[in-house]
mmCIF file of C-alpha atoms in Angstrom:
data_model
loop_
_atom_site.group_PDB
_atom_site.id
_atom_site.type_symbol
_atom_site.label_atom_id
_atom_site.label_comp_id
_atom_site.label_asym_id
_atom_site.label_seq_id
_atom_site.Cartn_x
_atom_site.Cartn_y
_atom_site.Cartn_z
ATOM 1 C CA MET A 1 36.555 -8.068 24.789
ATOM 2 C CA THR A 2 35.673 -4.591 23.579
ATOM 3 C CA THR A 3 37.468 -1.360 24.416
ATOM 4 C CA GLN A 4 34.368 -0.293 26.332
ATOM 5 C CA VAL A 5 34.794 -3.301 28.632
ATOM 6 C CA LEU A 6 38.468 -2.388 29.059
ATOM 7 C CA GLU A 7 37.379 1.061 30.232
ATOM 8 C CA TYR A 8 34.936 -0.507 32.703
ATOM 9 C CA LEU A 9 37.656 -2.743 34.167
ATOM 10 C CA ILE A 10 40.184 0.085 34.400
ATOM 11 C CA ALA A 11 37.568 2.136 36.263
ATOM 12 C CA ILE A 12 37.240 -0.651 38.836
ATOM 13 C CA GLU A 13 41.035 -0.723 39.246
ATOM 14 C CA GLU A 14 41.178 3.084 39.656
ATOM 15 C CA GLU A 15 38.199 3.341 42.035
ATOM 16 C CA HIS A 16 39.030 0.120 43.963
ATOM 17 C CA SER A 17 35.280 -0.367 44.048
ATOM 18 C CA LEU A 18 32.577 -1.854 41.848
ATOM 19 C CA THR A 19 30.025 0.619 43.166
ATOM 20 C CA ARG A 20 32.025 3.769 42.399
ATOM 21 C CA ALA A 21 33.153 2.416 38.993
ATOM 22 C CA ALA A 22 29.530 1.655 38.082
ATOM 23 C CA GLU A 23 28.504 5.197 39.068
ATOM 24 C CA ARG A 24 31.197 6.609 36.765
ATOM 25 C CA PHE A 25 29.495 4.977 33.762
ATOM 26 C CA TYR A 26 25.915 5.225 35.060
ATOM 27 C CA LEU A 27 25.721 1.412 35.213
ATOM 28 C CA SER A 28 24.167 -0.830 37.793
ATOM 29 C CA GLN A 29 26.602 -2.720 39.998
ATOM 30 C CA PRO A 30 25.265 -6.143 38.838
ATOM 31 C CA SER A 31 25.871 -5.127 35.224
ATOM 32 C CA LEU A 32 29.486 -4.151 35.957
ATOM 33 C CA SER A 33 29.992 -7.329 37.982
ATOM 34 C CA TYR A 34 28.791 -9.301 34.962
ATOM 35 C CA HIS A 35 31.400 -7.653 32.692
ATOM 36 C CA LEU A 36 34.140 -8.365 35.234
ATOM 37 C CA ALA A 37 33.118 -12.025 35.579
ATOM 38 C CA ARG A 38 33.020 -12.471 31.776
ATOM 39 C CA ALA A 39 36.485 -10.913 31.425
ATOM 40 C CA GLU A 40 38.004 -13.116 34.112
ATOM 41 C CA GLN A 41 36.347 -16.156 32.555
ATOM 42 C CA GLU A 42 37.766 -15.229 29.149
ATOM 43 C CA LEU A 43 41.261 -14.604 30.544
ATOM 44 C CA LYS A 44 41.085 -17.558 32.974
ATOM 45 C CA VAL A 45 42.623 -15.451 35.762
ATOM 46 C CA LYS A 46 41.429 -13.334 38.650
ATOM 47 C CA LEU A 47 41.985 -9.631 38.010
ATOM 48 C CA PHE A 48 41.191 -8.414 41.547
ATOM 49 C CA GLN A 49 41.623 -9.518 45.105
ATOM 50 C CA LYS A 50 39.604 -8.112 47.973
ATOM 51 C CA LYS A 51 41.456 -6.385 50.800
ATOM 52 C CA GLY A 52 39.074 -5.038 53.357
ATOM 53 C CA ARG A 53 36.435 -3.097 51.453
ATOM 54 C CA SER A 54 38.753 -2.395 48.489
ATOM 55 C CA LEU A 55 39.359 -4.291 45.249
ATOM 56 C CA LEU A 56 43.052 -4.338 44.351
ATOM 57 C CA PRO A 57 44.590 -5.820 41.193
ATOM 58 C CA THR A 58 46.244 -9.209 41.392
ATOM 59 C CA GLU A 59 49.690 -9.757 39.918
ATOM 60 C CA GLU A 60 48.016 -10.912 36.690
ATOM 61 C CA GLY A 61 45.672 -7.940 36.944
ATOM 62 C CA ILE A 62 48.563 -5.464 37.017
ATOM 63 C CA ILE A 63 49.916 -6.961 33.791
ATOM 64 C CA PHE A 64 46.434 -6.875 32.260
ATOM 65 C CA PHE A 65 45.739 -3.236 33.175
ATOM 66 C CA ASN A 66 49.102 -2.051 31.838
ATOM 67 C CA ALA A 67 48.289 -3.752 28.544
ATOM 68 C CA ALA A 68 44.687 -2.454 28.559
ATOM 69 C CA ARG A 69 45.844 1.147 28.977
ATOM 70 C CA ALA A 70 48.313 0.682 26.109
ATOM 71 C CA ILE A 71 45.503 -0.676 23.929
ATOM 72 C CA LEU A 72 43.195 2.255 24.731
ATOM 73 C CA HIS A 73 46.005 4.744 24.091
ATOM 74 C CA ALA A 74 46.793 3.114 20.742
ATOM 75 C CA GLU A 75 43.118 3.202 19.783
ATOM 76 C CA ALA A 76 42.828 6.878 20.707
ATOM 77 C CA GLN A 77 45.924 7.727 18.661
ATOM 78 C CA THR A 78 44.601 5.727 15.706
ATOM 79 C CA ARG A 79 41.253 7.521 15.836
ATOM 80 C CA LYS A 80 43.028 10.864 16.007
ATOM 81 C CA GLN A 81 45.180 10.045 12.976
ATOM 82 C CA ILE A 82 42.168 8.824 11.008
ATOM 83 C CA GLU A 83 40.271 12.008 11.846
ATOM 84 C CA GLU A 84 43.228 14.129 10.727
ATOM 85 C CA ILE A 85 43.354 12.228 7.435
ATOM 86 C CA LYS A 86 39.608 12.769 6.970
ATOM 87 C CA GLN A 87 40.008 16.498 7.548
ATOM 88 C CA GLN A 88 42.943 16.645 5.143
ATOM 89 C CA LYS A 89 40.882 14.855 2.501
ATOM 90 C CA GLN A 90 38.055 17.307 3.027
ATOM 91 C CA ARG A 91 40.396 20.253 2.456
ATOM 92 C CA ARG A 92 42.135 18.568 -0.478
ATOM 93 C CA LEU A 93 41.130 19.354 -4.040
ATOM 94 C CA ARG A 94 41.840 16.873 -6.799
ATOM 95 C CA LEU A 95 42.871 19.050 -9.724
ATOM 96 C CA CYS A 96 43.719 17.962 -13.269
ATOM 97 C CA THR A 97 45.537 20.030 -15.849
ATOM 98 C CA PRO A 98 47.193 19.146 -19.186
ATOM 99 C CA PRO A 99 50.951 18.457 -18.920
ATOM 100 C CA ASP A 100 51.703 21.685 -20.831
ATOM 101 C CA ASN A 101 50.277 23.735 -17.946
ATOM 102 C CA LEU A 102 51.813 21.693 -15.128
ATOM 103 C CA GLU A 103 55.113 23.552 -14.688
ATOM 104 C CA TRP A 104 53.446 26.970 -14.797
ATOM 105 C CA PHE A 105 50.823 25.884 -12.263
ATOM 106 C CA GLN A 106 53.387 24.397 -9.875
ATOM 107 C CA LYS A 107 55.688 27.427 -9.970
ATOM 108 C CA THR A 108 53.091 30.208 -10.134
ATOM 109 C CA VAL A 109 49.854 29.116 -8.496
ATOM 110 C CA LEU A 110 50.739 26.548 -5.825
ATOM 111 C CA PRO A 111 53.164 28.827 -3.878
ATOM 112 C CA SER A 112 50.400 31.450 -3.540
ATOM 113 C CA LEU A 113 47.926 29.054 -1.912
ATOM 114 C CA ASN A 114 47.102 28.915 1.792
ATOM 115 C CA GLN A 115 49.138 26.114 3.372
ATOM 116 C CA ASN A 116 45.962 24.650 4.880
ATOM 117 C CA ILE A 117 44.670 23.918 1.376
ATOM 118 C CA GLN A 118 46.045 20.825 -0.295
ATOM 119 C CA ILE A 119 45.998 20.383 -4.071
ATOM 120 C CA GLN A 120 46.370 16.903 -5.477
ATOM 121 C CA LEU A 121 47.655 17.949 -8.903
ATOM 122 C CA THR A 122 47.479 15.395 -11.704
ATOM 123 C CA PRO A 123 48.644 15.962 -15.293
ATOM 124 C CA CYS A 124 46.350 14.410 -17.883
ATOM 125 C CA GLY A 125 45.059 15.003 -21.403
ATOM 126 C CA GLU A 126 42.016 17.214 -21.909
ATOM 127 C CA GLU A 127 39.625 14.417 -22.924
ATOM 128 C CA GLU A 128 40.750 12.194 -20.050
ATOM 129 C CA ALA A 129 40.401 15.113 -17.629
ATOM 130 C CA PHE A 130 36.790 15.799 -18.637
ATOM 131 C CA ARG A 131 35.908 12.105 -18.300
ATOM 132 C CA SER A 132 37.466 12.108 -14.824
ATOM 133 C CA LEU A 133 35.574 15.274 -13.898
ATOM 134 C CA GLU A 134 32.259 13.832 -15.071
ATOM 135 C CA ALA A 135 32.862 10.578 -13.157
ATOM 136 C CA GLY A 136 33.588 12.505 -9.945
ATOM 137 C CA GLN A 137 37.189 11.257 -9.819
ATOM 138 C CA THR A 138 38.440 14.852 -10.150
ATOM 139 C CA ASP A 139 37.134 17.958 -8.392
ATOM 140 C CA ALA A 140 38.406 20.594 -10.823
ATOM 141 C CA LEU A 141 40.137 21.029 -14.181
ATOM 142 C CA PHE A 142 42.331 23.995 -15.166
ATOM 143 C CA LEU A 143 42.753 24.688 -18.876
ATOM 144 C CA VAL A 144 44.443 27.193 -21.149
ATOM 145 C CA HIS A 145 42.506 26.972 -24.406
ATOM 146 C CA ARG A 146 41.477 28.790 -27.569
ATOM 147 C CA GLY A 147 38.076 27.341 -28.490
ATOM 148 C CA PRO A 148 34.867 26.540 -26.598
ATOM 149 C CA LEU A 149 34.936 23.831 -23.957
ATOM 150 C CA PRO A 150 32.555 20.856 -23.931
ATOM 151 C CA ALA A 151 29.375 21.164 -21.887
ATOM 152 C CA GLY A 152 28.765 18.772 -19.037
ATOM 153 C CA PRO A 153 27.531 18.366 -15.458
ATOM 154 C CA TRP A 154 30.054 20.868 -14.127
ATOM 155 C CA LYS A 155 30.447 24.595 -13.670
ATOM 156 C CA GLN A 156 32.884 26.673 -15.704
ATOM 157 C CA GLN A 157 34.566 29.998 -15.017
ATOM 158 C CA THR A 158 36.794 31.889 -17.442
ATOM 159 C CA LEU A 159 39.339 33.642 -15.246
ATOM 160 C CA ARG A 160 41.129 35.556 -17.974
ATOM 161 C CA GLN A 161 40.815 36.208 -21.696
ATOM 162 C CA ASP A 162 43.619 37.572 -23.889
ATOM 163 C CA VAL A 163 44.033 38.375 -27.548
ATOM 164 C CA CYS A 164 47.596 37.492 -28.527
ATOM 165 C CA HIS A 165 49.308 39.376 -31.379
ATOM 166 C CA PHE A 166 52.689 39.093 -33.032
ATOM 167 C CA ALA A 167 54.611 42.035 -31.556
ATOM 168 C CA LEU A 168 57.809 43.582 -32.932
ATOM 169 C CA PRO A 169 59.741 46.866 -32.761
ATOM 170 C CA HIS A 170 58.012 49.833 -34.395
ATOM 171 C CA ILE A 171 60.773 50.217 -36.957
ATOM 172 C CA TRP A 172 59.974 46.784 -38.401
ATOM 173 C CA ALA A 173 56.243 47.395 -38.716
ATOM 174 C CA GLN A 174 56.705 49.331 -41.961
ATOM 175 C CA HIS A 175 58.774 46.670 -43.728
ATOM 176 C CA PRO A 176 57.998 43.207 -45.109
ATOM 177 C CA LEU A 177 59.199 40.540 -42.722
ATOM 178 C CA PRO A 178 61.972 38.242 -43.978
ATOM 179 C CA SER A 179 60.984 34.589 -43.667
ATOM 180 C CA ASP A 180 63.809 33.918 -41.192
ATOM 181 C CA LEU A 181 63.050 37.144 -39.211
ATOM 182 C CA LEU A 182 66.732 38.095 -39.150
ATOM 183 C CA PRO A 183 68.046 40.148 -37.398
ATOM 184 C CA LEU A 184 65.211 39.734 -34.898
ATOM 185 C CA CYS A 185 65.320 36.989 -32.285
ATOM 186 C CA PHE A 186 61.994 35.295 -31.636
ATOM 187 C CA LEU A 187 61.279 35.047 -27.889
ATOM 188 C CA SER A 188 59.013 32.554 -26.170
ATOM 189 C CA LEU A 189 58.210 32.706 -22.480
ATOM 190 C CA GLN A 190 59.672 30.009 -20.266
ATOM 191 C CA GLY A 191 56.965 27.486 -19.346
ATOM 192 C CA ALA A 192 54.604 28.794 -22.038
ATOM 193 C CA GLY A 193 53.192 25.288 -22.456
ATOM 194 C CA ILE A 194 50.626 24.832 -25.187
ATOM 195 C CA GLN A 195 50.974 28.487 -26.207
ATOM 196 C CA SER A 196 54.346 27.606 -27.714
ATOM 197 C CA LEU A 197 52.485 25.309 -30.111
ATOM 198 C CA TRP A 198 50.016 28.061 -30.992
ATOM 199 C CA GLU A 199 52.909 30.458 -31.617
ATOM 200 C CA GLN A 200 54.497 27.967 -33.994
ATOM 201 C CA GLU A 201 51.198 27.459 -35.827
ATOM 202 C CA SER A 202 50.774 31.217 -36.388
ATOM 203 C CA LEU A 203 54.348 31.693 -37.555
ATOM 204 C CA THR A 204 54.044 28.783 -39.968
ATOM 205 C CA ALA A 205 50.731 30.139 -41.303
ATOM 206 C CA ALA A 206 52.498 33.441 -42.038
ATOM 207 C CA GLY A 207 55.420 31.657 -43.750
ATOM 208 C CA LEU A 208 57.870 32.661 -41.024
ATOM 209 C CA HIS A 209 60.604 30.372 -39.746
ATOM 210 C CA PRO A 210 62.757 32.248 -37.194
ATOM 211 C CA LYS A 211 66.441 31.472 -37.391
ATOM 212 C CA MET A 212 67.101 32.761 -33.876
ATOM 213 C CA VAL A 213 64.787 31.426 -31.152
ATOM 214 C CA CYS A 214 65.322 32.031 -27.432
ATOM 215 C CA THR A 215 63.411 31.454 -24.195
ATOM 216 C CA ALA A 216 62.829 34.465 -21.953
ATOM 217 C CA PRO A 217 62.562 34.029 -18.151
ATOM 218 C CA ASP A 218 59.694 36.534 -17.732
ATOM 219 C CA LEU A 219 57.406 38.937 -19.532
ATOM 220 C CA SER A 220 59.337 42.083 -18.613
ATOM 221 C CA THR A 221 62.429 40.678 -20.367
ATOM 222 C CA VAL A 222 60.387 40.046 -23.521
ATOM 223 C CA VAL A 223 59.002 43.599 -23.532
ATOM 224 C CA SER A 224 62.448 45.096 -22.883
ATOM 225 C CA MET A 225 64.042 43.145 -25.735
ATOM 226 C CA ILE A 226 61.323 44.168 -28.204
ATOM 227 C CA THR A 227 61.459 47.807 -27.050
ATOM 228 C CA ALA A 228 65.234 47.774 -27.570
ATOM 229 C CA GLY A 229 64.667 46.679 -31.176
ATOM 230 C CA HIS A 230 66.253 43.222 -30.864
ATOM 231 C CA SER A 231 63.368 40.764 -30.654
ATOM 232 C CA CYS A 232 59.822 39.819 -31.564
ATOM 233 C CA ALA A 233 57.255 37.718 -29.689
ATOM 234 C CA PHE A 234 53.581 36.996 -29.179
ATOM 235 C CA LEU A 235 52.138 39.338 -26.549
ATOM 236 C CA SER A 236 48.679 39.988 -25.166
ATOM 237 C CA GLN A 237 46.822 43.030 -26.372
ATOM 238 C CA LYS A 238 46.961 44.485 -22.850
ATOM 239 C CA THR A 239 50.759 44.196 -22.720
ATOM 240 C CA ILE A 240 51.150 45.751 -26.164
ATOM 241 C CA GLN A 241 48.901 48.668 -25.154
ATOM 242 C CA SER A 242 51.104 49.393 -22.141
ATOM 243 C CA ALA A 243 54.165 49.768 -24.414
ATOM 244 C CA ARG A 244 52.493 50.967 -27.635
ATOM 245 C CA GLU A 245 55.055 53.760 -28.138
ATOM 246 C CA HIS A 246 57.746 51.157 -28.795
ATOM 247 C CA ILE A 247 55.893 48.025 -29.890
ATOM 248 C CA ALA A 248 53.853 47.426 -33.041
ATOM 249 C CA VAL A 249 51.619 44.577 -34.209
ATOM 250 C CA SER A 250 52.194 42.715 -37.451
ATOM 251 C CA PRO A 251 48.883 42.080 -39.256
ATOM 252 C CA ALA A 252 50.640 39.480 -41.427
ATOM 253 C CA VAL A 253 50.801 36.963 -38.578
ATOM 254 C CA PRO A 254 47.521 35.412 -37.333
ATOM 255 C CA SER A 255 46.430 36.412 -33.836
ATOM 256 C CA TRP A 256 44.334 34.294 -31.475
ATOM 257 C CA THR A 257 42.255 34.579 -28.323
ATOM 258 C CA VAL A 258 43.415 32.529 -25.353
ATOM 259 C CA TYR A 259 41.188 31.659 -22.399
ATOM 260 C CA TYR A 260 42.215 30.614 -18.891
ATOM 261 C CA SER A 261 39.355 28.568 -17.493
ATOM 262 C CA ILE A 262 38.533 26.264 -14.619
ATOM 263 C CA CYS A 263 35.789 23.638 -14.667
ATOM 264 C CA PHE A 264 34.654 22.118 -11.394
ATOM 265 C CA GLN A 265 32.030 19.971 -9.761
ATOM 266 C CA PRO A 266 29.845 21.632 -7.095
ATOM 267 C CA PRO A 267 31.639 21.185 -3.728
ATOM 268 C CA ARG A 268 30.420 18.204 -1.698
ATOM 269 C CA HIS A 269 30.864 19.889 1.695
ATOM 270 C CA ALA A 270 31.818 23.185 3.326
ATOM 271 C CA GLU A 271 35.536 22.363 3.666
ATOM 272 C CA GLN A 272 35.807 21.653 -0.045
ATOM 273 C CA ALA A 273 33.889 24.835 -0.905
ATOM 274 C CA VAL A 274 36.461 26.854 1.058
ATOM 275 C CA SER A 275 39.322 25.059 -0.709
ATOM 276 C CA LEU A 276 37.791 25.723 -4.131
ATOM 277 C CA GLU A 277 37.218 29.407 -3.403
ATOM 278 C CA THR A 278 40.815 29.716 -2.147
ATOM 279 C CA LEU A 279 42.074 28.183 -5.390
ATOM 280 C CA LEU A 280 39.886 30.492 -7.510
ATOM 281 C CA THR A 281 41.123 33.528 -5.592
ATOM 282 C CA ALA A 282 44.756 32.492 -6.123
ATOM 283 C CA LEU A 283 44.193 31.931 -9.853
ATOM 284 C CA ARG A 284 42.449 35.286 -10.284
ATOM 285 C CA SER A 285 45.322 37.016 -8.493
ATOM 286 C CA VAL A 286 47.990 35.304 -10.592
ATOM 287 C CA LEU A 287 46.139 35.910 -13.852
ATOM 288 C CA ALA A 288 45.190 39.549 -13.120
#
């Protein structure tokens, strides 16, 4: 017995009439009578008794109609929940990023997103992420990188590009740097991710092995400590320019260019296009 038949039978019970119930569904009365007879045959009970010109439910019918309404309500709720899940999936973006970027992304980018946009964030290695993107298992990939990215069936946007230099107080720029950098403390930003590895590579290439290494909570702390003459760190060219009266660049330590990029598959539908554009807007704002 289908839910449509349940609706037919409930209409008979509400209208107390085959004729009026048939009109509700634009059916012929013989067709509705057929559905009623089949239901009673299947249940092996009479659902209605005739009183005058009205059809009223039997005792068994009352039990049946209570259960039928519960079934239709449960079906409606189930359909509603399924539709909500579908809409959530349409708004959701499956985003991969290397583990080194995960903490920064969670703390900096996710809080700035519209609450209607859901990001399914998965940490994975760069090669695995590109394979997932190509296979359509991932919608987008966020990377902080130094070299060119592989080409593939996806779009790529570079959201920010920085040249990072080894920055130190002006007074130290005129002197050879001791290998242990004393009395300067080397600062690395909290949650720097893969950039911490690049910093170590540059220091090692210059023969520097800082004896004092600390983690700074934010960029303003790093700049303040260098300006005060106590620390050194890798800073972007833009940041150094804003404090050039107090901060110098050491040419003895290799610099590098860092790119913040996102690769993504073309959106499959309008909801996903909105989600992707919302994510891009948030990233551009954070990285500005």
